[in-house]
Short mmCIF file of C-alpha atoms in Angstrom, two decimals:
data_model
loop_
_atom_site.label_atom_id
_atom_site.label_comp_id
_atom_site.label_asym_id
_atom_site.label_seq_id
_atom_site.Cartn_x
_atom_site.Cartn_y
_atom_site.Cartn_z
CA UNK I 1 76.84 50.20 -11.18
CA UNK I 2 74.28 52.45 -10.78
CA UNK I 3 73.63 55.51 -13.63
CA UNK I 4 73.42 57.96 -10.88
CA UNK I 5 76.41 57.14 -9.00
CA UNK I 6 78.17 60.43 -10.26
CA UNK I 7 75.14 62.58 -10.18
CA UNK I 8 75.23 65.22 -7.30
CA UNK I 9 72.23 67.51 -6.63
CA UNK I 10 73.03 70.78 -4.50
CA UNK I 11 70.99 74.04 -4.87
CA UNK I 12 72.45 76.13 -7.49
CA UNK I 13 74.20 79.90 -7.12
CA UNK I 14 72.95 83.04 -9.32
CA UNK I 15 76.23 82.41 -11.67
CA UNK I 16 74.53 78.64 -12.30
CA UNK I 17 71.58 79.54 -13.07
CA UNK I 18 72.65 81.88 -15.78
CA UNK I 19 73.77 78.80 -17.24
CA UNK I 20 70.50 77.13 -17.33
CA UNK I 21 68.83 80.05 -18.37
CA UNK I 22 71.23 79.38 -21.88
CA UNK I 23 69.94 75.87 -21.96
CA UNK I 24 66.20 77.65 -21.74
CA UNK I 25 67.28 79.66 -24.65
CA UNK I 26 68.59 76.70 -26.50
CA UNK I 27 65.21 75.25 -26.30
CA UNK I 28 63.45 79.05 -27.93
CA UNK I 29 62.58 80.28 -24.13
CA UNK I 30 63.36 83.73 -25.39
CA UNK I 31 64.11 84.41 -21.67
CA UNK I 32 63.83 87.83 -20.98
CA UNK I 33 66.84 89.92 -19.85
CA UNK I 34 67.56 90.51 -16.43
CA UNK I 35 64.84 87.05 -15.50
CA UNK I 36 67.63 85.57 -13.57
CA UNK I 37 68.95 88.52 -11.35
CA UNK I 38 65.26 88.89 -10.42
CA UNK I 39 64.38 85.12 -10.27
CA UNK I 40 67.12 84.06 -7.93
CA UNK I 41 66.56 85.73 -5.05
CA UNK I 42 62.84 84.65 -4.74
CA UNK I 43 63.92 81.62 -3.24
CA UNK I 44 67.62 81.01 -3.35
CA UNK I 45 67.56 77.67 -1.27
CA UNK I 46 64.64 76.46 -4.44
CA UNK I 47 66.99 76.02 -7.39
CA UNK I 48 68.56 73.22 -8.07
CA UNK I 49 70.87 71.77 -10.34
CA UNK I 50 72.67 68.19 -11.10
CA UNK I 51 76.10 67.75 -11.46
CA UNK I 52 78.32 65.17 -13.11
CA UNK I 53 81.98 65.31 -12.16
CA UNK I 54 81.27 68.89 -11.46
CA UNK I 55 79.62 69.95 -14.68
CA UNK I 56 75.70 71.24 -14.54
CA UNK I 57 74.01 68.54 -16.60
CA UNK I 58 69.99 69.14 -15.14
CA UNK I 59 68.57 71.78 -13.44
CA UNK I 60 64.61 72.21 -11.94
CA UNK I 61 63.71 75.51 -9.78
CA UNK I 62 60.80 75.20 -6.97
CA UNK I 63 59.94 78.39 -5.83
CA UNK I 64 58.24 78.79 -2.22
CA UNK I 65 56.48 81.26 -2.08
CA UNK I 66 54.51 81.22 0.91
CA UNK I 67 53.50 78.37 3.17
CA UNK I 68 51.02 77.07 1.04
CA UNK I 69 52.37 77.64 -2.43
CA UNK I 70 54.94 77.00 -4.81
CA UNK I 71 56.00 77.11 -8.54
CA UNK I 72 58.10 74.57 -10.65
CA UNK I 73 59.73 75.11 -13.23
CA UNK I 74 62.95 75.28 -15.30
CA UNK I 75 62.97 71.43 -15.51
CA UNK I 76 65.90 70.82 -17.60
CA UNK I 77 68.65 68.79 -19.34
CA UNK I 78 71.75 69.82 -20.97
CA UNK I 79 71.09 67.99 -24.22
CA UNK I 80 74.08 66.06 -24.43
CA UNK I 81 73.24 63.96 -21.46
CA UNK I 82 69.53 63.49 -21.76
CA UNK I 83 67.71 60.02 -22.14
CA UNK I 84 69.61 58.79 -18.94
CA UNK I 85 67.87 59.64 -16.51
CA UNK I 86 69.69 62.72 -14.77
CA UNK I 87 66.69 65.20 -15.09
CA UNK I 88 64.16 62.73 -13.25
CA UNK I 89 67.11 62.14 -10.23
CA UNK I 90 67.67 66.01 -10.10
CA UNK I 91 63.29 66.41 -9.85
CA UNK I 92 63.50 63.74 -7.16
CA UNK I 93 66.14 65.25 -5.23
CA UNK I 94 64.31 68.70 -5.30
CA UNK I 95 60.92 68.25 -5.26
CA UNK I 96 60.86 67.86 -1.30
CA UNK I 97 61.44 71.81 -1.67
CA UNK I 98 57.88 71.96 -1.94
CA UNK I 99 57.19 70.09 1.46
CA UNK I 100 53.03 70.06 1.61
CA UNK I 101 52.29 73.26 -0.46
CA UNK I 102 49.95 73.32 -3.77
CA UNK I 103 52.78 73.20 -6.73
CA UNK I 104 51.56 74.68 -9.68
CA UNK I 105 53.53 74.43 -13.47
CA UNK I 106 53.25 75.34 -16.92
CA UNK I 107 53.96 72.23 -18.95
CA UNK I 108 54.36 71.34 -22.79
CA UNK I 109 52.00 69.24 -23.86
CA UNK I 110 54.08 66.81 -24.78
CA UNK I 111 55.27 66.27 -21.34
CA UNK I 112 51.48 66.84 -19.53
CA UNK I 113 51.53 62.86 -19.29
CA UNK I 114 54.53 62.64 -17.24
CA UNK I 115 53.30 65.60 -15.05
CA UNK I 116 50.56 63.49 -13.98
CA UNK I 117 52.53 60.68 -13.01
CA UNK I 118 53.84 63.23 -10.09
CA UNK I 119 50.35 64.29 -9.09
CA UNK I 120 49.94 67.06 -11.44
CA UNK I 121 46.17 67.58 -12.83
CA UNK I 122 45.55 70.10 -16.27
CA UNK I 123 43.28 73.47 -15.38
CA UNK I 124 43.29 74.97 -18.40
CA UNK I 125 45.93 76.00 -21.58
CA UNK I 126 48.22 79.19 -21.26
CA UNK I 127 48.32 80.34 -24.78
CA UNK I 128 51.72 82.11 -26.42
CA UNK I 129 50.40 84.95 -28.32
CA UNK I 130 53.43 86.88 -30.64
CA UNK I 131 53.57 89.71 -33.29
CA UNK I 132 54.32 93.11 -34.38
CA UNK I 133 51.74 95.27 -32.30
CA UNK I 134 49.68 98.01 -33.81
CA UNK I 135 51.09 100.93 -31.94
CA UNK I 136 49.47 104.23 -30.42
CA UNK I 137 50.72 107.51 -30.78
CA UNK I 138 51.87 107.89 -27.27
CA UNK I 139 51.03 107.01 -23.55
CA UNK I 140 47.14 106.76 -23.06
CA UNK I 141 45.67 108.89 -20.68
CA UNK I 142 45.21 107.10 -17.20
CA UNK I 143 48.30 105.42 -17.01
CA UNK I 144 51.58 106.42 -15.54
CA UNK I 145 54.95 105.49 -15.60
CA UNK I 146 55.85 103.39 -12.25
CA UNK I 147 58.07 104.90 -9.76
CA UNK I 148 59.32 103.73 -6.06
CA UNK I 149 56.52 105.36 -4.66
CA UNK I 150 54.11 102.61 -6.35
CA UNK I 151 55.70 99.51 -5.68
CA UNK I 152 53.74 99.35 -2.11
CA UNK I 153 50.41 99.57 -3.77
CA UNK I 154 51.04 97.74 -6.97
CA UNK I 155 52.28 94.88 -4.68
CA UNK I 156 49.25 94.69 -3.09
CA UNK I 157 47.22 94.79 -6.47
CA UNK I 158 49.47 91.70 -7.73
CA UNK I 159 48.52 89.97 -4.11
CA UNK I 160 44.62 89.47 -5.52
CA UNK I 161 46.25 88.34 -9.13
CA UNK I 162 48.63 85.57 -7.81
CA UNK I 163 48.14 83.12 -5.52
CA UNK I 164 50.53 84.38 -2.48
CA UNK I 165 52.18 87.28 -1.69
CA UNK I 166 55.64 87.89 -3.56
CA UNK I 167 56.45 91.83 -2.74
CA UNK I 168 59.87 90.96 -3.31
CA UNK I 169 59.76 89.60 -6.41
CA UNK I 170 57.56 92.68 -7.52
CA UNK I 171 59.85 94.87 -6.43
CA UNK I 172 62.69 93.48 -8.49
CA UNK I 173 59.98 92.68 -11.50
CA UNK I 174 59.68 96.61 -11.22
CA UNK I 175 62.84 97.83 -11.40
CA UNK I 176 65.17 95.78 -13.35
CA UNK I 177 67.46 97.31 -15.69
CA UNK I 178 65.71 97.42 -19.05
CA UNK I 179 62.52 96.99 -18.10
CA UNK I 180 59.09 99.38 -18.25
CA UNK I 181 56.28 99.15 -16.02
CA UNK I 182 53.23 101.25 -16.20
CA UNK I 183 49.85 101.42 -13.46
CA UNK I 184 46.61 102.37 -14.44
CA UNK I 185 44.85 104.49 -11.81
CA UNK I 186 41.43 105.16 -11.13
CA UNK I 187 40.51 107.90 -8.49
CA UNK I 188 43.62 107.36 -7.13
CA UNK I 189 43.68 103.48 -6.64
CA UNK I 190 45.46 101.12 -8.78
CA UNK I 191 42.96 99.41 -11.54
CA UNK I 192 46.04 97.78 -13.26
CA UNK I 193 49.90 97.46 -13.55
CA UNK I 194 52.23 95.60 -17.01
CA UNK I 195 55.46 95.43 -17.64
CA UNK I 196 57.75 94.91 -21.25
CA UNK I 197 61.47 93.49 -21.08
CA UNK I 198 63.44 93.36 -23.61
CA UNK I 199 64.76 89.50 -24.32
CA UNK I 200 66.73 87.85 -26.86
CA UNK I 201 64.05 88.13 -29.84
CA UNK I 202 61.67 91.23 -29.48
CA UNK I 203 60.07 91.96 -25.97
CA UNK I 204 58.04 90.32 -23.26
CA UNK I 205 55.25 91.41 -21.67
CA UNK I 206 54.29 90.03 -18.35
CA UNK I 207 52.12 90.46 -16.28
CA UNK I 208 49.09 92.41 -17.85
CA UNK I 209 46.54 92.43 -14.92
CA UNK I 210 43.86 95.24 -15.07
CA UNK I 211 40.39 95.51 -13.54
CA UNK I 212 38.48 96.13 -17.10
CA UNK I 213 39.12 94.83 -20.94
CA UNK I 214 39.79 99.04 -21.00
CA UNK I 215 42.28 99.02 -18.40
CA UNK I 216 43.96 96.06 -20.36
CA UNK I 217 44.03 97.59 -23.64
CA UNK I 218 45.42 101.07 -22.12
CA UNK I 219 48.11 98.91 -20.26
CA UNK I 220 48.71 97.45 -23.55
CA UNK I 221 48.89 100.04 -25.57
CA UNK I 222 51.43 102.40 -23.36
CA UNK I 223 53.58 99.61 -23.15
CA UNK I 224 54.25 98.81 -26.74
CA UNK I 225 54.38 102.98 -27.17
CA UNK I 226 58.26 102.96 -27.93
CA UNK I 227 58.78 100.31 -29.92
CA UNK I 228 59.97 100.22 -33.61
CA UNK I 229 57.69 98.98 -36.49
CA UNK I 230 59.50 96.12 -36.99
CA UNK I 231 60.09 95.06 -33.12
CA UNK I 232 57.97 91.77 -31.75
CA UNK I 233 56.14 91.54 -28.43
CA UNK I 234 55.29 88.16 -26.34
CA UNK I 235 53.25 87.44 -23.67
CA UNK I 236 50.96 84.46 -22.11
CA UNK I 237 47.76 84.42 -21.59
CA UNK I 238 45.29 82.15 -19.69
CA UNK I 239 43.78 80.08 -22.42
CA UNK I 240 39.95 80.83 -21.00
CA UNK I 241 40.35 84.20 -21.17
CA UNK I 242 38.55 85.50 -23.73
CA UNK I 243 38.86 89.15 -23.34
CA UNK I 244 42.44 89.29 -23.06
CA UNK I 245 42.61 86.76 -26.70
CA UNK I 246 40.35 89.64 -28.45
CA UNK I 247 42.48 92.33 -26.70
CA UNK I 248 45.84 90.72 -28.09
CA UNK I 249 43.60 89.80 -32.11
CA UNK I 250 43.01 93.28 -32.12
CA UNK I 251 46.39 94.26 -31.65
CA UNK I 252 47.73 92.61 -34.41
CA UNK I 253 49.30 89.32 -32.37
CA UNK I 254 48.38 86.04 -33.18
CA UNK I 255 48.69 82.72 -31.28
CA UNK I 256 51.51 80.80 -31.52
CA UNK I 257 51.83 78.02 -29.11
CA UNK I 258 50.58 76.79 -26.05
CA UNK I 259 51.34 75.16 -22.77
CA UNK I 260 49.12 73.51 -19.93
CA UNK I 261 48.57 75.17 -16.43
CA UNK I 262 48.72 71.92 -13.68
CA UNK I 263 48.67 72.22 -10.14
CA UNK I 264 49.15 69.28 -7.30
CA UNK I 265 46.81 70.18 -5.13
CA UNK I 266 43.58 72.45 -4.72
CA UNK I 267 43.18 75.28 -7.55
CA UNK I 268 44.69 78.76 -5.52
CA UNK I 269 41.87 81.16 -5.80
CA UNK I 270 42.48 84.93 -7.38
CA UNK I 271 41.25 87.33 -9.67
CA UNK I 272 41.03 85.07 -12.98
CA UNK I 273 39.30 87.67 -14.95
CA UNK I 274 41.83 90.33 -13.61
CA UNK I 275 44.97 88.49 -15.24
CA UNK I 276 45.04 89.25 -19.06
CA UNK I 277 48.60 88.01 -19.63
CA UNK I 278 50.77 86.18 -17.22
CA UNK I 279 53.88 87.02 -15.50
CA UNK I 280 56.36 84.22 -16.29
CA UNK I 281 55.97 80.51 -17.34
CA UNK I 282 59.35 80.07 -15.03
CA UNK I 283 57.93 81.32 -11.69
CA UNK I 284 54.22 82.11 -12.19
#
């Protein structure tokens, strides 16, 4: 009899995917709140999840987000059925999401091996960095609080950061419940937009993409404003960016773990030096 006989893999709703995103807390994800809600709806027909008998066992998103590009990730077993085989059969039933498009990931290291198997070659680390941020006295001069009127241009910032256009997904990013987003301006123009979540242990930040190491710090600094002494901030940075690692050492955070950036195909070009922390390990 085969293993997989009982295994079905359908794409899964919003209400499943809250599910996995316990599993990804389970494994110290520290997802941030509202991820799902604004996940989701990038690409509903891209997440994926296997069933046995009916019960979500292994899940794996693949996020289109253009015609050329797409983002794994959320490759996952419930971890009282792992070791037989159920994640690999839910990949291979979902990877054909991704039809011909560049797939890019963020992997553990420990798993960077098996990537490869599926075509997957390492560009560089994205390093972890966590701690209780040295804190200004209030916003710094230059940066504003986002509002509606923004989004259009801030979208359009993130377009030279990210390798395709996701509007929607900025949008949401924006404006979730929770969340604080903050653009640095120049003259007028946009030089730079972050935003903090709150999540399960202390508060993400992602993205942090800014013109200038200045820009960066300002971003920083605005966004960690409110928060207690005692409160924790996150984020992920490219592992050769240097400016954004003194940026963070300066702050007070310190490096805690890293994973490995692969893509399938040809490197998608952007604004490297722009993108001092990124937005999510889940979706790019």
């Amino acid at each position: 009899m085969n293993p997989h006989d009982e295994l079905t893999v359908s794409t899964a709703t919003l209400e499943d995917w809250y599910r996995v995103a316990e599993w990804a807390d389970g494994e110290g994800w520290n997802v941030g709140n509202g991820d799902v809600a604004c996940f989701h709806p990038t690409d509903p027909a891209g997440f994926f999840i296997g069933r046995l008998d009916g019960r979500p066992v292994a899940a794996v998103s693949i996020v289109n987000y253009s015609d050329r590009y797409a983002v794994l990730g959320h490759y996952l077993t419930d971890p009282e059925f792992r070791g037989r085989g159920h994640g690999l059969a839910t990949w291979n039933a979902a990877f054909p999401h991704a039809g011909n498009r560049t797939v890019g990931l963020d992997a553990m290291p420990a798993q960077q091996a098996n990537y490869e198997t599926h075509g997957f070659k390492a560009v560089h680390d994205t390093v972890h960095y966590a701690g209780r941020p040295a804190r200004p006295a209030g916003l710094v001069p230059g940066t504003v609080r986002v509002t509606p009127e923004h989004t259009e241009a801030l979208a359009a910032y993130d377009r030279g950061c990210f390798p395709a256009d996701r509007s929607g997904f900025v949008a949401r990013w924006l404006t979730s419940p929770g969340r604080t987003a903050r653009a640095r301006l120049r003259d007028g123009a946009v030089a730079g937009y972050g935003v903090i979540r709150p999540a399960g242990r202390g508060h993400r930040i992602g993205p942090l993409f800014a013109d200038t190491p200045q820009d960066a710090a300002a971003l920083f600094d605005s966004l960690v404003s409110h928060l207690g002494p005692d409160e924790e901030v996150s984020l992920d940075i490219p592992g050769t960016h240097t400016a954004s690692a003194d940026l963070l050492a300066s702050r007070g955070l310190e490096a805690r773990f890293h994973t490995v950036r692969m893509y399938t195909g040809p490197v998608p070009e952007t604004a490297e030096e722009r993108v001092f922390a990124t937005t999510t390990l889940e979706l790019g």
